[in-house]
Every structure is written in C-alpha cells, then in structure tokens.
PDB file of C-alpha atoms in Angstrom:
ATOM      1  CA  MET A  10      90.548 125.062  65.415  1.00 75.00           C
ATOM      2  CA  ALA A  11      93.725 123.928  63.636  1.00 78.00           C
ATOM      3  CA  VAL A  12      94.440 127.509  62.507  1.00 78.00           C
ATOM      4  CA  LEU A  13      94.043 128.786  66.059  1.00 74.00           C
ATOM      5  CA  LEU A  14      96.424 126.128  67.405  1.00 75.00           C
ATOM      6  CA  ALA A  15      98.941 126.897  64.679  1.00 78.00           C
ATOM      7  CA  LEU A  16      98.757 130.609  65.474  1.00 77.00           C
ATOM      8  CA  LEU A  17      99.203 130.003  69.198  1.00 79.00           C
ATOM      9  CA  GLY A  18     102.171 127.723  68.502  1.00 77.00           C
ATOM     10  CA  TYR A  19     103.748 130.368  66.282  1.00 67.00           C
ATOM     11  CA  LEU A  20     103.277 133.085  68.911  1.00 74.00           C
ATOM     12  CA  GLU A  21     104.787 130.869  71.593  1.00 77.00           C
ATOM     13  CA  ARG A  22     107.824 130.026  69.433  1.00 75.00           C
ATOM     14  CA  ARG A  23     108.322 133.694  68.603  1.00 76.00           C
ATOM     15  CA  ALA A  24     108.164 134.692  72.275  1.00 71.00           C
ATOM     16  CA  ASN A  25     110.694 131.985  73.127  1.00 70.00           C
ATOM     17  CA  GLN A  26     113.035 133.165  70.365  1.00 75.00           C
ATOM     18  CA  GLN A  27     112.833 136.751  71.621  1.00 73.00           C
ATOM     19  CA  SER A  28     113.563 135.621  75.180  1.00 74.00           C
ATOM     20  CA  GLU A  29     116.584 133.636  73.989  1.00 77.00           C
ATOM     21  CA  LEU A  30     117.860 136.609  72.002  1.00 74.00           C
ATOM     22  CA  LEU A  31     117.475 138.831  75.053  1.00 77.00           C
ATOM     23  CA  LEU A  32     119.525 136.402  77.166  1.00 72.00           C
ATOM     24  CA  LYS A  33     122.225 136.139  74.494  1.00 77.00           C
ATOM     25  CA  THR A  34     122.334 139.934  74.226  1.00 81.00           C
ATOM     26  CA  VAL A  35     122.892 140.353  77.953  1.00 79.00           C
ATOM     27  CA  ALA A  36     125.828 137.929  77.786  1.00 81.00           C
ATOM     28  CA  TYR A  37     127.664 140.198  75.342  1.00 79.00           C
ATOM     29  CA  PHE A  38     128.087 142.789  78.091  1.00 82.00           C
ATOM     30  CA  GLU A  39     130.317 140.434  80.096  1.00 78.00           C
ATOM     31  CA  GLY A  40     133.201 140.888  77.691  1.00 71.00           C
ATOM     32  CA  LYS A  41     135.495 143.624  76.553  1.00 82.00           C
ATOM     33  CA  THR A  42     135.145 146.452  74.047  1.00 88.00           C
ATOM     34  CA  GLN A  43     134.206 144.484  70.929  1.00 88.00           C
ATOM     35  CA  LYS A  44     131.692 142.258  72.738  1.00 89.00           C
ATOM     36  CA  ARG A  45     130.158 145.362  74.328  1.00 90.00           C
ATOM     37  CA  SER A  46     129.874 146.932  70.873  1.00 91.00           C
ATOM     38  CA  VAL A  47     128.077 143.848  69.537  1.00 91.00           C
ATOM     39  CA  GLY A  48     125.814 143.854  72.599  1.00 91.00           C
ATOM     40  CA  ILE A  49     124.892 147.484  71.985  1.00 93.00           C
ATOM     41  CA  ALA A  50     123.997 146.697  68.371  1.00 92.00           C
ATOM     42  CA  LEU A  51     121.788 143.821  69.511  1.00 90.00           C
ATOM     43  CA  VAL A  52     120.102 146.092  72.084  1.00 91.00           C
ATOM     44  CA  GLU A  53     119.400 148.633  69.347  1.00 90.00           C
ATOM     45  CA  GLY A  54     117.666 145.937  67.310  1.00 87.00           C
ATOM     46  CA  LEU A  55     115.760 144.512  70.271  1.00 86.00           C
ATOM     47  CA  LEU A  56     114.425 147.899  71.335  1.00 86.00           C
ATOM     48  CA  ASN A  57     113.242 148.633  67.799  1.00 81.00           C
ATOM     49  CA  LYS A  58     111.460 145.274  67.581  1.00 80.00           C
ATOM     50  CA  ASN A  59     110.023 145.048  71.062  1.00 81.00           C
ATOM     51  CA  PRO A  60     109.993 148.082  73.372  1.00 81.00           C
ATOM     52  CA  LYS A  61     108.739 145.944  76.281  1.00 83.00           C
ATOM     53  CA  HIS A  62     112.337 144.726  76.691  1.00 86.00           C
ATOM     54  CA  ARG A  63     113.172 148.157  78.120  1.00 91.00           C
ATOM     55  CA  ASP A  64     112.475 146.897  81.642  1.00 90.00           C
ATOM     56  CA  VAL A  65     115.516 144.614  81.319  1.00 89.00           C
ATOM     57  CA  LEU A  66     117.676 146.627  78.942  1.00 92.00           C
ATOM     58  CA  VAL A  67     117.535 150.091  80.566  1.00 95.00           C
ATOM     59  CA  PRO A  68     119.103 148.874  83.834  1.00 95.00           C
ATOM     60  CA  LEU A  69     121.690 146.907  81.821  1.00 94.00           C
ATOM     61  CA  LEU A  70     122.579 149.976  79.761  1.00 96.00           C
ATOM     62  CA  THR A  71     122.658 152.108  82.908  1.00 96.00           C
ATOM     63  CA  ASN A  72     125.191 149.784  84.517  1.00 95.00           C
ATOM     64  CA  GLN A  73     127.324 149.882  81.390  1.00 94.00           C
ATOM     65  CA  PHE A  74     127.084 153.691  81.256  1.00 96.00           C
ATOM     66  CA  VAL A  75     128.218 154.035  84.875  1.00 96.00           C
ATOM     67  CA  TYR A  76     130.984 151.465  84.370  1.00 94.00           C
ATOM     68  CA  LEU A  77     132.414 153.166  81.285  1.00 94.00           C
ATOM     69  CA  LEU A  78     132.155 156.652  82.771  1.00 94.00           C
ATOM     70  CA  LEU A  79     133.580 155.918  86.238  1.00 94.00           C
ATOM     71  CA  HIS A  80     135.358 152.573  86.581  1.00 91.00           C
ATOM     72  CA  PRO A  81     139.146 152.800  87.014  1.00 86.00           C
ATOM     73  CA  ASP A  82     139.797 149.603  85.033  1.00 84.00           C
ATOM     74  CA  VAL A  83     138.296 150.998  81.818  1.00 84.00           C
ATOM     75  CA  THR A  84     141.057 151.591  79.314  1.00 80.00           C
ATOM     76  CA  GLU A  85     140.910 154.794  77.336  1.00 80.00           C
ATOM     77  CA  SER A  86     140.015 153.992  73.731  1.00 86.00           C
ATOM     78  CA  VAL A  87     138.039 155.504  70.908  1.00 90.00           C
ATOM     79  CA  HIS A  88     135.927 152.335  70.735  1.00 91.00           C
ATOM     80  CA  GLU A  89     134.872 152.563  74.366  1.00 92.00           C
ATOM     81  CA  GLU A  90     134.171 156.280  73.997  1.00 93.00           C
ATOM     82  CA  ARG A  91     131.881 155.476  71.060  1.00 94.00           C
ATOM     83  CA  ASN A  92     130.247 152.680  73.094  1.00 94.00           C
ATOM     84  CA  LEU A  93     129.591 155.139  75.934  1.00 95.00           C
ATOM     85  CA  ILE A  94     128.005 157.633  73.536  1.00 95.00           C
ATOM     86  CA  ARG A  95     125.877 154.914  71.883  1.00 95.00           C
ATOM     87  CA  ILE A  96     124.678 153.781  75.318  1.00 96.00           C
ATOM     88  CA  TYR A  97     123.884 157.379  76.274  1.00 96.00           C
ATOM     89  CA  ASN A  98     121.876 157.775  73.055  1.00 95.00           C
ATOM     90  CA  LEU A  99     119.920 154.578  73.732  1.00 95.00           C
ATOM     91  CA  LEU A 100     119.148 155.731  77.260  1.00 95.00           C
ATOM     92  CA  THR A 101     118.026 159.183  76.157  1.00 94.00           C
ATOM     93  CA  ASP A 102     115.829 157.621  73.467  1.00 92.00           C
ATOM     94  CA  THR A 103     113.930 155.836  76.250  1.00 92.00           C
ATOM     95  CA  PRO A 104     110.491 157.432  76.546  1.00 91.00           C
ATOM     96  CA  ASN A 105     109.931 159.033  79.964  1.00 91.00           C
ATOM     97  CA  LEU A 106     113.281 157.791  81.274  1.00 92.00           C
ATOM     98  CA  LYS A 107     113.019 159.729  84.548  1.00 92.00           C
ATOM     99  CA  GLN A 108     109.456 158.615  85.276  1.00 93.00           C
ATOM    100  CA  ALA A 109     109.502 155.065  83.905  1.00 93.00           C
ATOM    101  CA  HIS A 110     113.034 154.149  85.063  1.00 94.00           C
ATOM    102  CA  TYR A 111     113.644 156.495  87.978  1.00 95.00           C
ATOM    103  CA  HIS A 112     116.375 154.390  89.618  1.00 96.00           C
ATOM    104  CA  SER A 113     118.328 154.229  86.368  1.00 96.00           C
ATOM    105  CA  TRP A 114     117.902 157.962  85.866  1.00 96.00           C
ATOM    106  CA  CYS A 115     119.286 158.552  89.392  1.00 95.00           C
ATOM    107  CA  GLU A 116     122.314 156.335  88.711  1.00 96.00           C
ATOM    108  CA  ILE A 117     123.018 158.168  85.456  1.00 96.00           C
ATOM    109  CA  ALA A 118     122.641 161.545  87.179  1.00 95.00           C
ATOM    110  CA  ASP A 119     124.960 160.442  89.980  1.00 95.00           C
ATOM    111  CA  ALA A 120     127.622 159.216  87.539  1.00 95.00           C
ATOM    112  CA  ILE A 121     127.516 162.451  85.544  1.00 94.00           C
ATOM    113  CA  GLY A 122     127.627 164.465  88.793  1.00 92.00           C
ATOM    114  CA  ARG A 123     130.624 162.511  90.090  1.00 93.00           C
ATOM    115  CA  ARG A 124     132.447 162.972  86.822  1.00 91.00           C
ATOM    116  CA  SER A 125     131.704 166.699  86.787  1.00 87.00           C
ATOM    117  CA  GLY A 126     132.745 166.842  90.443  1.00 86.00           C
ATOM    118  CA  GLY A 127     136.269 165.756  89.664  1.00 84.00           C
ATOM    119  CA  GLU A 128     136.259 161.963  89.548  1.00 85.00           C
ATOM    120  CA  ARG A 129     138.693 161.040  86.784  1.00 83.00           C
ATOM    121  CA  SER A 130     138.315 157.284  86.318  1.00 86.00           C
ATOM    122  CA  GLY A 131     136.756 155.774  83.216  1.00 90.00           C
ATOM    123  CA  ILE A 132     136.470 157.156  79.700  1.00 92.00           C
ATOM    124  CA  THR A 133     137.363 160.831  79.304  1.00 90.00           C
ATOM    125  CA  ILE A 134     134.351 162.951  78.425  1.00 90.00           C
ATOM    126  CA  THR A 135     134.698 166.715  78.190  1.00 90.00           C
ATOM    127  CA  GLU A 136     132.906 169.007  80.620  1.00 90.00           C
ATOM    128  CA  PRO A 137     130.818 170.642  77.832  1.00 93.00           C
ATOM    129  CA  THR A 138     129.582 167.175  76.803  1.00 93.00           C
ATOM    130  CA  LEU A 139     128.740 166.293  80.409  1.00 93.00           C
ATOM    131  CA  ASN A 140     126.885 169.614  80.742  1.00 92.00           C
ATOM    132  CA  GLN A 141     124.898 168.865  77.594  1.00 94.00           C
ATOM    133  CA  TRP A 142     124.075 165.370  78.836  1.00 95.00           C
ATOM    134  CA  ARG A 143     122.937 166.848  82.158  1.00 93.00           C
ATOM    135  CA  LYS A 144     120.748 169.375  80.364  1.00 93.00           C
ATOM    136  CA  ASN A 145     119.245 166.751  78.009  1.00 93.00           C
ATOM    137  CA  LEU A 146     118.358 164.495  80.943  1.00 92.00           C
ATOM    138  CA  GLY A 147     116.957 167.269  83.101  1.00 90.00           C
ATOM    139  CA  ILE A 148     119.572 166.811  85.793  1.00 89.00           C
ATOM    140  CA  PRO A 149     119.955 169.912  87.949  1.00 85.00           C
ATOM    141  CA  LYS A 150     123.453 171.372  88.031  1.00 77.00           C
ATOM    142  CA  GLU A 151     125.094 171.038  91.414  1.00 68.00           C
ATOM    143  CA  GLU A 152     126.102 174.254  93.092  1.00 52.00           C
TER     144      GLU A 152
END
C-alpha cells in the first residue's frame, strides 16, 4: 500500500510540475524577440516530452505565427524571421494539423493567403517560401 501511495504522489507531483512549466512557457510569449525565442525552445521541449500539450500549444503557436507574419508592429529582424520559421516548423510537425486543429490550420492558411495577396506588414517572407508553406500545409492556391 505504501508503494502505491508513493507512486500516486510522484505522479501527482510530476503532473503539477508539467502544468507549471506549461504556464511559465506561455508567459514567455508576452515579451519581445528574445523571450519569444526562449518560449519556442520551451515549447519544443514540452512537445517532445508530452504531446498532449498540443491542445494548448498549437493555438498559442498559431497566434504567434499570425502575429509575426502580419502584425504591423513587428520589427524586421533576423531573430524574428528565425522565430517565425521555428514556429512554422513546430506547427507542421503537428500530426494531422488540419484535422486535429482545424481552426488553427484555417488561421495559418488565412495569414499565408493574406501575405500572398499583398499584405505587407510583419516579417518579410519571400513568395517562393510562402508557396512552399502553402503546399506543405495543403492550402489551395487562391485564383
């Protein structure tokens, strides 16, 4: 009985630690470039350890993707460009992104479509890169 109680206590402490880490990770996305970069690194680790966090992290990453790609207040920098690409890679590594996270997929598709359609706010990404992203995500090209 003591072993069972010890095991249950351990599992509860571990779950609490993971929840705390998830909350701390989300807070890193409230800052600027360097905090965002740290947040992305923490997300990478969290997703490798516990894929069930995707339900929280995919929408967070989607918001960051849209912000970096389209928001007029984003300053052009190599660091933010790299952050955008790292976020894109995390999103595309999500199994069944379109089916499992349809709303996020739609937001990503919309942001890429707006950027391809001439919107020029946010980080500069070349048209060939946007076309490749569209193709990789299965987003139909607008006529």
